[in-house]
Amino acid sequence: MELQTKRLKIIPCTNETLSSISASEEYQVGSHITMYLEALKEDASLLGWGVWFVIDKDNDTVIGDIGFKGKPDSENTIEVGYGIVPSMQGKGCATEAVKEIILWAFTSNSVKRITAECENNNVASIRVLEKLGFNRLGSEKNMLKWLLER
């Protein structure tokens, strides 16, 4: 399973992909990846509904990660999250990656709504979500809540 855009490859995180990727110096494998890989060992159906690596096609290096915080719930809703290394921010990579992964999710027929959240002062993430058609629902504890419906 692999998603492609003009500039990016987006591949699901597995133990195999983790051991085969080449990461930029800025990219750090976070604890969310370790936790996801542990959960994936217990439930293989989580593949695709967790972390994906965002890879720059120009140099074949990981420039960030993106993904969902679990499988769709009983209301066919999932939450998306993402992060791109600082040197690649402001170049449209997050918008490109988020757009592709939400298209993938909506084609699964088990997703009708995608939520997101970001800090209320994270101008870059706000722009990404606005560009992709997410609607701002409100804020809670310095976090903005967003929704995109199919």
mmCIF file of C-alpha atoms in Angstrom:
data_model
loop_
_atom_site.group_PDB
_atom_site.id
_atom_site.type_symbol
_atom_site.label_atom_id
_atom_site.label_comp_id
_atom_site.label_asym_id
_atom_site.label_seq_id
_atom_site.Cartn_x
_atom_site.Cartn_y
_atom_site.Cartn_z
ATOM 1 C CA MET A 1 0.000 0.000 0.000
ATOM 2 C CA GLU A 2 1.460 3.347 -1.047
ATOM 3 C CA LEU A 3 -0.017 6.733 -1.884
ATOM 4 C CA GLN A 4 1.683 9.051 -4.361
ATOM 5 C CA THR A 5 1.441 12.740 -5.103
ATOM 6 C CA LYS A 6 3.531 14.802 -7.479
ATOM 7 C CA ARG A 7 6.286 15.305 -4.886
ATOM 8 C CA LEU A 8 5.579 12.771 -2.150
ATOM 9 C CA LYS A 9 5.275 9.093 -1.375
ATOM 10 C CA ILE A 10 3.128 8.256 1.625
ATOM 11 C CA ILE A 11 3.572 4.754 3.043
ATOM 12 C CA PRO A 12 2.035 3.094 6.101
ATOM 13 C CA CYS A 13 4.324 2.597 9.063
ATOM 14 C CA THR A 14 5.223 -1.033 9.757
ATOM 15 C CA ASN A 15 8.289 -2.601 11.318
ATOM 16 C CA GLU A 16 9.463 -3.369 7.788
ATOM 17 C CA THR A 17 9.011 0.177 6.467
ATOM 18 C CA LEU A 18 10.567 1.632 9.611
ATOM 19 C CA SER A 19 13.696 -0.439 9.096
ATOM 20 C CA SER A 20 13.930 0.408 5.393
ATOM 21 C CA ILE A 21 13.333 4.168 5.387
ATOM 22 C CA SER A 22 15.934 6.861 5.171
ATOM 23 C CA ALA A 23 14.997 9.784 7.405
ATOM 24 C CA SER A 24 16.121 13.374 7.067
ATOM 25 C CA GLU A 25 18.394 14.564 9.869
ATOM 26 C CA GLU A 26 15.505 16.594 11.259
ATOM 27 C CA TYR A 27 12.992 13.736 11.427
ATOM 28 C CA GLN A 28 12.760 11.906 14.731
ATOM 29 C CA VAL A 29 10.818 8.688 15.262
ATOM 30 C CA GLY A 30 8.424 9.652 18.036
ATOM 31 C CA SER A 31 6.767 7.607 20.755
ATOM 32 C CA HIS A 32 3.513 7.654 18.742
ATOM 33 C CA ILE A 33 5.217 5.375 16.201
ATOM 34 C CA THR A 34 6.369 2.905 18.844
ATOM 35 C CA MET A 35 2.874 2.823 20.357
ATOM 36 C CA TYR A 36 1.286 2.338 16.940
ATOM 37 C CA LEU A 37 3.637 -0.523 16.025
ATOM 38 C CA GLU A 38 2.792 -2.262 19.312
ATOM 39 C CA ALA A 39 -0.928 -1.880 18.606
ATOM 40 C CA LEU A 40 -0.428 -3.102 15.028
ATOM 41 C CA LYS A 41 1.162 -6.315 16.377
ATOM 42 C CA GLU A 42 -2.042 -6.956 18.319
ATOM 43 C CA ASP A 43 -4.464 -5.925 15.566
ATOM 44 C CA ALA A 44 -3.324 -6.119 11.932
ATOM 45 C CA SER A 45 -6.546 -4.393 10.808
ATOM 46 C CA LEU A 46 -5.080 -1.123 12.137
ATOM 47 C CA LEU A 47 -2.829 -0.939 9.062
ATOM 48 C CA GLY A 48 -3.635 2.325 7.318
ATOM 49 C CA TRP A 49 -5.492 3.727 10.339
ATOM 50 C CA GLY A 50 -2.335 4.778 12.141
ATOM 51 C CA VAL A 51 0.974 6.366 11.193
ATOM 52 C CA TRP A 52 2.163 6.837 7.588
ATOM 53 C CA PHE A 53 5.589 8.168 6.588
ATOM 54 C CA VAL A 54 5.764 11.184 4.269
ATOM 55 C CA ILE A 55 8.707 10.754 1.890
ATOM 56 C CA ASP A 56 10.195 13.391 -0.404
ATOM 57 C CA LYS A 57 10.503 11.781 -3.845
ATOM 58 C CA ASP A 58 13.475 14.006 -4.760
ATOM 59 C CA ASN A 59 15.808 12.433 -2.215
ATOM 60 C CA ASP A 60 13.753 9.473 -0.920
ATOM 61 C CA THR A 61 13.902 10.657 2.704
ATOM 62 C CA VAL A 62 11.221 10.867 5.363
ATOM 63 C CA ILE A 63 10.213 14.472 5.933
ATOM 64 C CA GLY A 64 7.391 13.821 8.361
ATOM 65 C CA ASP A 65 4.540 11.603 9.308
ATOM 66 C CA ILE A 66 0.813 11.710 9.011
ATOM 67 C CA GLY A 67 -2.002 9.452 9.998
ATOM 68 C CA PHE A 68 -5.143 8.663 11.842
ATOM 69 C CA LYS A 69 -5.687 8.130 15.530
ATOM 70 C CA GLY A 70 -7.293 4.732 15.084
ATOM 71 C CA LYS A 71 -9.924 3.059 12.948
ATOM 72 C CA PRO A 72 -13.236 4.772 12.163
ATOM 73 C CA ASP A 73 -15.571 4.872 15.150
ATOM 74 C CA SER A 74 -19.245 3.885 15.256
ATOM 75 C CA GLU A 75 -20.148 7.207 13.597
ATOM 76 C CA ASN A 76 -17.659 6.590 10.749
ATOM 77 C CA THR A 77 -15.394 9.341 12.071
ATOM 78 C CA ILE A 78 -11.603 9.426 12.311
ATOM 79 C CA GLU A 79 -9.090 12.030 13.453
ATOM 80 C CA VAL A 80 -6.123 13.026 11.290
ATOM 81 C CA GLY A 81 -2.812 14.330 12.568
ATOM 82 C CA TYR A 82 0.424 15.322 10.822
ATOM 83 C CA GLY A 83 3.851 16.834 11.201
ATOM 84 C CA ILE A 84 6.484 17.919 8.688
ATOM 85 C CA VAL A 85 10.133 18.707 9.493
ATOM 86 C CA PRO A 86 10.886 22.442 9.786
ATOM 87 C CA SER A 87 12.988 22.712 6.612
ATOM 88 C CA MET A 88 10.054 21.449 4.516
ATOM 89 C CA GLN A 89 7.349 23.546 6.154
ATOM 90 C CA GLY A 90 5.773 26.335 4.146
ATOM 91 C CA LYS A 91 6.237 24.445 0.876
ATOM 92 C CA GLY A 92 2.815 22.811 0.664
ATOM 93 C CA CYS A 93 3.982 19.341 1.720
ATOM 94 C CA ALA A 94 1.546 19.070 4.625
ATOM 95 C CA THR A 95 -1.371 20.176 2.453
ATOM 96 C CA GLU A 96 -0.364 17.718 -0.263
ATOM 97 C CA ALA A 97 0.024 14.814 2.176
ATOM 98 C CA VAL A 98 -3.148 15.504 4.174
ATOM 99 C CA LYS A 99 -5.170 15.870 0.980
ATOM 100 C CA GLU A 100 -3.984 12.496 -0.292
ATOM 101 C CA ILE A 101 -4.567 10.622 2.936
ATOM 102 C CA ILE A 102 -8.071 12.020 3.421
ATOM 103 C CA LEU A 103 -8.928 11.021 -0.155
ATOM 104 C CA TRP A 104 -7.725 7.512 0.698
ATOM 105 C CA ALA A 105 -9.841 7.454 3.869
ATOM 106 C CA PHE A 106 -12.992 8.635 2.100
ATOM 107 C CA THR A 107 -12.612 5.928 -0.562
ATOM 108 C CA SER A 108 -12.692 3.260 2.161
ATOM 109 C CA ASN A 109 -16.491 3.658 2.507
ATOM 110 C CA SER A 110 -16.086 3.379 6.279
ATOM 111 C CA VAL A 111 -15.325 7.094 6.747
ATOM 112 C CA LYS A 112 -17.872 9.897 6.517
ATOM 113 C CA ARG A 113 -16.246 12.478 8.774
ATOM 114 C CA ILE A 114 -12.653 13.453 9.509
ATOM 115 C CA THR A 115 -11.764 15.572 12.503
ATOM 116 C CA ALA A 116 -8.547 17.401 13.328
ATOM 117 C CA GLU A 117 -7.210 19.673 16.011
ATOM 118 C CA CYS A 118 -4.358 22.128 16.221
ATOM 119 C CA GLU A 119 -3.099 24.747 18.618
ATOM 120 C CA ASN A 120 -4.942 28.020 18.168
ATOM 121 C CA ASN A 121 -1.691 29.826 17.296
ATOM 122 C CA ASN A 122 -0.468 27.240 14.751
ATOM 123 C CA VAL A 123 -1.005 29.379 11.669
ATOM 124 C CA ALA A 124 0.516 26.799 9.300
ATOM 125 C CA SER A 125 -1.830 23.994 10.410
ATOM 126 C CA ILE A 126 -4.814 26.333 10.339
ATOM 127 C CA ARG A 127 -3.992 27.198 6.720
ATOM 128 C CA VAL A 128 -3.626 23.515 5.763
ATOM 129 C CA LEU A 129 -7.007 22.626 7.243
ATOM 130 C CA GLU A 130 -8.736 25.667 5.726
ATOM 131 C CA LYS A 131 -7.278 24.949 2.262
ATOM 132 C CA LEU A 132 -8.601 21.393 2.429
ATOM 133 C CA GLY A 133 -12.118 22.479 3.325
ATOM 134 C CA PHE A 134 -12.198 21.625 7.021
ATOM 135 C CA ASN A 135 -14.699 23.670 9.017
ATOM 136 C CA ARG A 136 -13.645 25.176 12.328
ATOM 137 C CA LEU A 137 -15.975 23.915 15.058
ATOM 138 C CA GLY A 138 -14.614 25.872 18.000
ATOM 139 C CA SER A 139 -11.830 25.777 20.529
ATOM 140 C CA GLU A 140 -11.087 24.053 23.784
ATOM 141 C CA LYS A 141 -8.033 24.617 25.992
ATOM 142 C CA ASN A 142 -6.027 26.483 23.300
ATOM 143 C CA MET A 143 -6.877 23.818 20.693
ATOM 144 C CA LEU A 144 -8.990 24.482 17.623
ATOM 145 C CA LYS A 145 -11.365 21.676 16.587
ATOM 146 C CA TRP A 146 -12.015 20.971 12.899
ATOM 147 C CA LEU A 147 -14.368 18.801 10.828
ATOM 148 C CA LEU A 148 -14.492 17.660 7.217
ATOM 149 C CA GLU A 149 -17.524 15.698 5.999
ATOM 150 C CA ARG A 150 -17.801 13.689 2.829
#
